Amino acid sequence: MAQGTVIHVAPEQPTYAVCVLGVETQLDVYGSAPQGCTCFGIDASPGVVVDVAHDPPAKKNSSGSSKWPLDPGLEVSLSVRAASSSTGDQKVQISYYGPKTDPVQALLYITGVEITLNADITHTGKVKPTKARKNQRTWTWGPRGQGAILLVNCDKDNPKSSTMDCADNKVLGREDLQDMSLVTLSTKTPGDFFMKHQLVLHVAKSEMDKVRVFQASRGKQSLTYKAILGPEKPSYTLQLPGGQHSTDFYVEGLSFPDANFPGLISLTISLLDTSNSELPKVLVFQDSVIFRVAPWIMTPNTQPAKEVYVCRIFENEHFVKSLTALTKKAKCKLTVCPLEESMEDQWMQDEIEIGYIQAPHKTLPVVFDSPRNRGLKEFPLKCLLGPDFGYVTRGPQTGGVTDLDSFGNLEVSPPVTVGKKKYPLGRILIGDSSYPSDKSQEMHQALQDFLAAQRVQAPVKLYSDWLFVGHVDEFLSFVPAVHKKGFRLLLASPRSCYQLFQEQLKAGHGEALLFDGVKGKKQQKIKDILSNKKLREHNSYVESCIDWNREVLKRELGLTERDIVDIPQLFKLQVDNTWTSKAEALFPNMVNMLVLGKHLGIPKPFGPIIHGRCCLEEKVRSLLEPLGLHCTFIDDFTPYHLQHGEVHCGTNVRRQPFSFKWWHMVP
């Protein structure tokens, strides 16, 4: 709540004080009492409300008089009903009485003023002044929570600008203002009030680099906006006229929540008494509005797709054509990064992750740029950052980056409930090593800190360092399903693949060939794959790694076996640049798919042909089409599979934000 000062009175001489409308001000009656007095009476102007309380409670005299005993448990508070029209126009008289002393009077002249900071603390999208002063100093989660919300102004509303909007101290028009949160200061005082008082707006020095505040003022022709708080500017003395006045401030976030920043920022207004130039300024009143910076939120495969991104490189013309056909079916926009922009870097999934930020008045997509910085390094800055499309990045920009820092290693589950704990925005999934060693890899701590600090999608660590590339999207995916949970988890499964091939062998199809029709690739018979002991050992190891993750996912996402679909897939081990054996897909990895609503873009596996149909494709269709899904198998063999990636690795999707509002959850 807003806080005022304590008023001390002096017998036989007047005292002058300021009371702010809506704030109870403590009156020190007991400490100001003359020696020998044992009780008191109090009278006030109609515009002043007096509340007298004892601890323990005291009873009124039987005569009904308004005399109260003086004792240490006495508390007297004052509040004003309205702002004063002139200085000291409200009066309070305290009369002290004692058995052996004459009555003594103390006079208090009060100036009532209105000083309120109003922000959208009820999440309506509008700032509504309220008669009752609400507690704006706390921020609470949940459907009944309250607290103002701040967006990081990380888009670029002027395409000609060289940087994000939050990196300059200018307001670039109405569009820029819409990315900010409005705070209104309302004042009502006597006309000469600010000749002896000041109002100072401020933030903590530890927060001044996380926020910027603009003051709106009317110029000769239009409104102007002056940056008054921000980096190196923790406080600003306002120049306000007396009387009734309203001032608008626009607040923009400069930093997302992170390891050393919980995301809370307090904007405070302080009233100072400057009447005595020979003394320091006296703090009379203080009120604050606390903001929470909106978190960056990921969207899972179950959210509707709005736009798909892919790179144009040499040798992927047919892939792009197939993707074009798929996006048309899914009624989704396709954006192709041209050859000169991609720099022959086809791994769109690894470079970026597109999420969003949201306040009650505004939602905008924000691209999270990975620190991998290869050929697509400039793509998010040149092609995505712009009006109402924000940008954020973390991690070292040079050196110190591993494969696990690419965003194929960053996924998010659909909404889940684990026991009694709800995750209405899902949970982030990142790949990690099973234990630290000289050769192990893990996601950079700066990335992990950023993801955890957002709070609304509590991250889960999975074991992915057993893979040659090391990304979680190499063994899992999620698809929508008409199902109690609304989705199914897909896991790559060597066991399922061996079972399928064994069935085909028993049916007399042992001579059917894997990679039939693939130029330059050695074909393998089903019977030879099944009899390959070394390959069996490789996949037994892979199965154990996936099983470990299976149990983690069941525990951390609240899943059962009924929620999981096993997608047939074989792997092989090969030595990486640290001379460590790591796994990669033997044939195109079908779980590494593109999910566009009911339409799935699945890597074409080139499996054994049985009765004119690929048995791997038929198996996957039989697993997914009963869920209401449509499978389209896309040839990604040369441009992607042979380069250790697949369809999902080579694409990215901007999805529709959740209808659920993040501030309604309880982390």
mmCIF file of C-alpha atoms in Angstrom, residues 113-312:
data_model
loop_
_atom_site.group_PDB
_atom_site.id
_atom_site.type_symbol
_atom_site.label_atom_id
_atom_site.label_comp_id
_atom_site.label_asym_id
_atom_site.label_seq_id
_atom_site.Cartn_x
_atom_site.Cartn_y
_atom_site.Cartn_z
ATOM 1 C CA VAL A 113 -3.954 16.336 -1.810
ATOM 2 C CA GLU A 114 -4.643 13.686 -4.409
ATOM 3 C CA ILE A 115 -1.610 11.834 -5.790
ATOM 4 C CA THR A 116 -2.261 8.543 -7.565
ATOM 5 C CA LEU A 117 -0.264 6.374 -9.938
ATOM 6 C CA ASN A 118 -2.631 4.319 -12.089
ATOM 7 C CA ALA A 119 -1.594 1.324 -14.180
ATOM 8 C CA ASP A 120 -3.374 -1.705 -15.613
ATOM 9 C CA ILE A 121 -3.020 -3.941 -12.569
ATOM 10 C CA THR A 122 -6.226 -5.893 -13.266
ATOM 11 C CA HIS A 123 -5.173 -7.039 -16.756
ATOM 12 C CA THR A 124 -8.024 -5.427 -18.689
ATOM 13 C CA GLY A 125 -5.775 -3.779 -21.252
ATOM 14 C CA LYS A 126 -6.794 -0.324 -20.048
ATOM 15 C CA VAL A 127 -5.772 2.016 -17.234
ATOM 16 C CA LYS A 128 -8.813 2.727 -15.102
ATOM 17 C CA PRO A 129 -8.581 5.168 -12.176
ATOM 18 C CA THR A 130 -10.225 3.719 -9.064
ATOM 19 C CA LYS A 131 -11.666 5.508 -6.066
ATOM 20 C CA ALA A 132 -10.370 2.866 -3.675
ATOM 21 C CA ARG A 133 -6.584 2.793 -3.543
ATOM 22 C CA LYS A 134 -5.480 -0.742 -4.418
ATOM 23 C CA ASN A 135 -2.259 -2.400 -3.403
ATOM 24 C CA GLN A 136 -0.047 -1.936 -6.447
ATOM 25 C CA ARG A 137 3.176 -2.778 -4.593
ATOM 26 C CA THR A 138 2.736 -6.539 -4.938
ATOM 27 C CA TRP A 139 2.488 -8.743 -8.022
ATOM 28 C CA THR A 140 0.460 -11.936 -7.702
ATOM 29 C CA TRP A 141 0.011 -14.877 -10.073
ATOM 30 C CA GLY A 142 -3.176 -16.744 -10.846
ATOM 31 C CA PRO A 143 -6.654 -16.067 -12.275
ATOM 32 C CA ARG A 144 -7.363 -13.705 -9.384
ATOM 33 C CA GLY A 145 -3.886 -12.208 -9.320
ATOM 34 C CA GLN A 146 -3.030 -8.615 -10.024
ATOM 35 C CA GLY A 147 -0.073 -6.532 -11.091
ATOM 36 C CA ALA A 148 1.037 -4.443 -14.043
ATOM 37 C CA ILE A 149 2.767 -6.110 -17.012
ATOM 38 C CA LEU A 150 5.608 -4.757 -19.088
ATOM 39 C CA LEU A 151 6.747 -5.814 -22.549
ATOM 40 C CA VAL A 152 10.369 -5.729 -23.607
ATOM 41 C CA ASN A 153 10.190 -3.325 -26.564
ATOM 42 C CA CYS A 154 12.319 -5.639 -28.681
ATOM 43 C CA ASP A 155 10.769 -5.082 -32.098
ATOM 44 C CA LYS A 156 11.739 -2.447 -34.686
ATOM 45 C CA ASP A 157 8.731 -0.344 -35.670
ATOM 46 C CA ASN A 158 10.788 1.792 -38.042
ATOM 47 C CA PRO A 159 12.279 -0.573 -40.657
ATOM 48 C CA LYS A 160 14.963 2.022 -41.400
ATOM 49 C CA SER A 161 16.169 2.005 -37.789
ATOM 50 C CA SER A 162 19.524 0.360 -37.144
ATOM 51 C CA THR A 163 18.488 -1.286 -33.880
ATOM 52 C CA MET A 164 15.613 -2.509 -31.722
ATOM 53 C CA ASP A 165 13.239 0.066 -30.282
ATOM 54 C CA CYS A 166 14.388 -0.602 -26.722
ATOM 55 C CA ALA A 167 17.957 0.332 -27.656
ATOM 56 C CA ASP A 168 17.129 3.999 -28.259
ATOM 57 C CA ASN A 169 15.590 6.712 -26.084
ATOM 58 C CA LYS A 170 12.986 7.819 -28.604
ATOM 59 C CA VAL A 171 9.310 7.165 -29.240
ATOM 60 C CA LEU A 172 8.891 6.333 -32.912
ATOM 61 C CA GLY A 173 5.181 7.016 -33.172
ATOM 62 C CA ARG A 174 1.927 5.404 -32.199
ATOM 63 C CA GLU A 175 3.123 1.893 -33.070
ATOM 64 C CA ASP A 176 6.015 2.252 -30.642
ATOM 65 C CA LEU A 177 3.706 3.456 -27.865
ATOM 66 C CA GLN A 178 1.535 0.364 -28.299
ATOM 67 C CA ASP A 179 4.512 -1.766 -27.226
ATOM 68 C CA MET A 180 4.708 0.163 -23.944
ATOM 69 C CA SER A 181 2.600 0.186 -20.780
ATOM 70 C CA LEU A 182 0.699 3.311 -19.811
ATOM 71 C CA VAL A 183 0.971 4.788 -16.311
ATOM 72 C CA THR A 184 -1.072 7.858 -15.406
ATOM 73 C CA LEU A 185 -0.201 10.222 -12.546
ATOM 74 C CA SER A 186 -3.222 12.160 -11.289
ATOM 75 C CA THR A 187 -2.686 15.114 -8.952
ATOM 76 C CA LYS A 188 -5.087 17.541 -7.315
ATOM 77 C CA THR A 189 -3.575 20.145 -4.988
ATOM 78 C CA PRO A 190 -3.911 23.779 -3.939
ATOM 79 C CA GLY A 191 -2.557 26.127 -6.596
ATOM 80 C CA ASP A 192 0.613 27.038 -4.657
ATOM 81 C CA PHE A 193 1.327 23.502 -3.399
ATOM 82 C CA PHE A 194 4.373 22.784 -5.553
ATOM 83 C CA MET A 195 6.112 25.959 -4.439
ATOM 84 C CA LYS A 196 7.042 24.066 -1.257
ATOM 85 C CA HIS A 197 6.775 20.464 -2.451
ATOM 86 C CA GLN A 198 8.232 18.227 -5.159
ATOM 87 C CA LEU A 199 7.195 14.998 -6.809
ATOM 88 C CA VAL A 200 10.008 12.650 -7.826
ATOM 89 C CA LEU A 201 9.478 9.609 -10.061
ATOM 90 C CA HIS A 202 12.130 6.911 -9.664
ATOM 91 C CA VAL A 203 13.249 3.302 -9.984
ATOM 92 C CA ALA A 204 15.915 1.427 -8.039
ATOM 93 C CA LYS A 205 19.447 1.859 -9.356
ATOM 94 C CA SER A 206 19.621 -1.929 -9.714
ATOM 95 C CA GLU A 207 16.635 -1.753 -12.092
ATOM 96 C CA MET A 208 17.359 1.415 -14.095
ATOM 97 C CA ASP A 209 19.004 -0.511 -16.940
ATOM 98 C CA LYS A 210 15.957 -2.801 -17.213
ATOM 99 C CA VAL A 211 13.342 -0.111 -17.935
ATOM 100 C CA ARG A 212 12.805 3.217 -19.666
ATOM 101 C CA VAL A 213 10.055 5.730 -18.893
ATOM 102 C CA PHE A 214 8.839 8.452 -21.259
ATOM 103 C CA GLN A 215 6.818 11.460 -20.096
ATOM 104 C CA ALA A 216 4.152 12.676 -22.478
ATOM 105 C CA SER A 217 3.554 16.397 -22.784
ATOM 106 C CA ARG A 218 1.547 18.478 -25.214
ATOM 107 C CA GLY A 219 3.572 20.641 -27.556
ATOM 108 C CA LYS A 220 2.340 23.363 -29.873
ATOM 109 C CA GLN A 221 1.184 20.939 -32.539
ATOM 110 C CA SER A 222 1.366 17.428 -31.090
ATOM 111 C CA LEU A 223 2.359 15.294 -28.120
ATOM 112 C CA THR A 224 6.052 14.946 -27.360
ATOM 113 C CA TYR A 225 7.754 12.205 -25.370
ATOM 114 C CA LYS A 226 10.808 12.737 -23.212
ATOM 115 C CA ALA A 227 12.883 9.892 -21.784
ATOM 116 C CA ILE A 228 13.060 10.677 -18.062
ATOM 117 C CA LEU A 229 14.076 7.323 -16.504
ATOM 118 C CA GLY A 230 16.292 4.531 -17.752
ATOM 119 C CA PRO A 231 19.968 3.605 -17.951
ATOM 120 C CA GLU A 232 21.983 6.072 -15.840
ATOM 121 C CA LYS A 233 18.699 7.871 -14.952
ATOM 122 C CA PRO A 234 17.162 6.358 -11.792
ATOM 123 C CA SER A 235 15.125 9.441 -10.758
ATOM 124 C CA TYR A 236 13.447 12.511 -12.218
ATOM 125 C CA THR A 237 11.894 15.560 -10.522
ATOM 126 C CA LEU A 238 8.581 16.379 -12.137
ATOM 127 C CA GLN A 239 7.623 19.969 -12.913
ATOM 128 C CA LEU A 240 3.884 20.044 -12.283
ATOM 129 C CA PRO A 241 1.355 22.861 -11.892
ATOM 130 C CA GLY A 242 -0.970 23.132 -8.906
ATOM 131 C CA GLY A 243 -4.657 22.375 -9.190
ATOM 132 C CA GLN A 244 -6.006 19.285 -10.964
ATOM 133 C CA HIS A 245 -3.607 17.701 -13.426
ATOM 134 C CA SER A 246 -2.997 14.380 -15.206
ATOM 135 C CA THR A 247 0.320 13.231 -16.660
ATOM 136 C CA ASP A 248 0.829 10.145 -18.845
ATOM 137 C CA PHE A 249 3.979 8.056 -18.775
ATOM 138 C CA TYR A 250 4.865 5.248 -21.168
ATOM 139 C CA VAL A 251 7.024 2.439 -19.812
ATOM 140 C CA GLU A 252 9.068 -0.003 -21.896
ATOM 141 C CA GLY A 253 11.027 -3.021 -20.756
ATOM 142 C CA LEU A 254 14.673 -3.255 -21.766
ATOM 143 C CA SER A 255 15.560 -6.720 -20.459
ATOM 144 C CA PHE A 256 13.888 -10.098 -20.196
ATOM 145 C CA PRO A 257 13.923 -12.007 -16.907
ATOM 146 C CA ASP A 258 17.245 -13.764 -16.451
ATOM 147 C CA ALA A 259 19.512 -15.333 -13.843
ATOM 148 C CA ASN A 260 20.197 -12.025 -12.100
ATOM 149 C CA PHE A 261 16.876 -10.348 -12.848
ATOM 150 C CA PRO A 262 13.586 -11.847 -11.605
ATOM 151 C CA GLY A 263 11.598 -9.638 -13.957
ATOM 152 C CA LEU A 264 10.058 -7.324 -11.353
ATOM 153 C CA ILE A 265 10.422 -3.545 -11.630
ATOM 154 C CA SER A 266 9.013 -1.012 -9.171
ATOM 155 C CA LEU A 267 8.090 2.473 -10.403
ATOM 156 C CA THR A 268 7.757 4.822 -7.419
ATOM 157 C CA ILE A 269 6.424 8.337 -6.895
ATOM 158 C CA SER A 270 7.738 10.262 -3.852
ATOM 159 C CA LEU A 271 6.325 13.494 -2.403
ATOM 160 C CA LEU A 272 8.990 15.704 -0.786
ATOM 161 C CA ASP A 273 8.593 18.718 1.496
ATOM 162 C CA THR A 274 11.050 21.409 0.346
ATOM 163 C CA SER A 275 9.722 24.278 2.464
ATOM 164 C CA ASN A 276 12.909 24.707 4.532
ATOM 165 C CA SER A 277 15.827 25.415 2.209
ATOM 166 C CA GLU A 278 18.310 25.006 5.082
ATOM 167 C CA LEU A 279 17.291 21.392 5.699
ATOM 168 C CA PRO A 280 17.301 18.299 3.482
ATOM 169 C CA LYS A 281 14.083 17.478 1.695
ATOM 170 C CA VAL A 282 11.575 15.571 3.842
ATOM 171 C CA LEU A 283 9.831 12.465 2.506
ATOM 172 C CA VAL A 284 6.068 12.890 3.056
ATOM 173 C CA PHE A 285 4.447 10.188 0.921
ATOM 174 C CA GLN A 286 5.380 7.344 -1.399
ATOM 175 C CA ASP A 287 3.460 5.074 -3.745
ATOM 176 C CA SER A 288 4.617 2.424 -6.202
ATOM 177 C CA VAL A 289 3.454 0.329 -9.105
ATOM 178 C CA ILE A 290 5.240 -2.982 -9.558
ATOM 179 C CA PHE A 291 5.596 -4.399 -13.053
ATOM 180 C CA ARG A 292 6.484 -7.900 -14.143
ATOM 181 C CA VAL A 293 8.297 -8.134 -17.460
ATOM 182 C CA ALA A 294 6.369 -10.477 -19.742
ATOM 183 C CA PRO A 295 8.233 -13.766 -20.292
ATOM 184 C CA TRP A 296 9.274 -15.157 -23.660
ATOM 185 C CA ILE A 297 6.953 -18.097 -24.385
ATOM 186 C CA MET A 298 7.476 -21.040 -26.734
ATOM 187 C CA THR A 299 4.645 -22.647 -28.716
ATOM 188 C CA PRO A 300 4.338 -26.445 -29.110
ATOM 189 C CA ASN A 301 3.388 -28.468 -32.193
ATOM 190 C CA THR A 302 -0.228 -28.545 -31.021
ATOM 191 C CA GLN A 303 -0.639 -24.798 -31.624
ATOM 192 C CA PRO A 304 -1.921 -23.798 -35.105
ATOM 193 C CA ALA A 305 0.838 -22.955 -37.580
ATOM 194 C CA LYS A 306 0.781 -19.451 -39.063
ATOM 195 C CA GLU A 307 4.008 -19.350 -41.091
ATOM 196 C CA VAL A 308 6.717 -21.834 -42.112
ATOM 197 C CA TYR A 309 10.321 -20.844 -42.833
ATOM 198 C CA VAL A 310 12.786 -22.751 -45.000
ATOM 199 C CA CYS A 311 16.114 -21.963 -46.687
ATOM 200 C CA ARG A 312 16.798 -22.196 -50.372
#
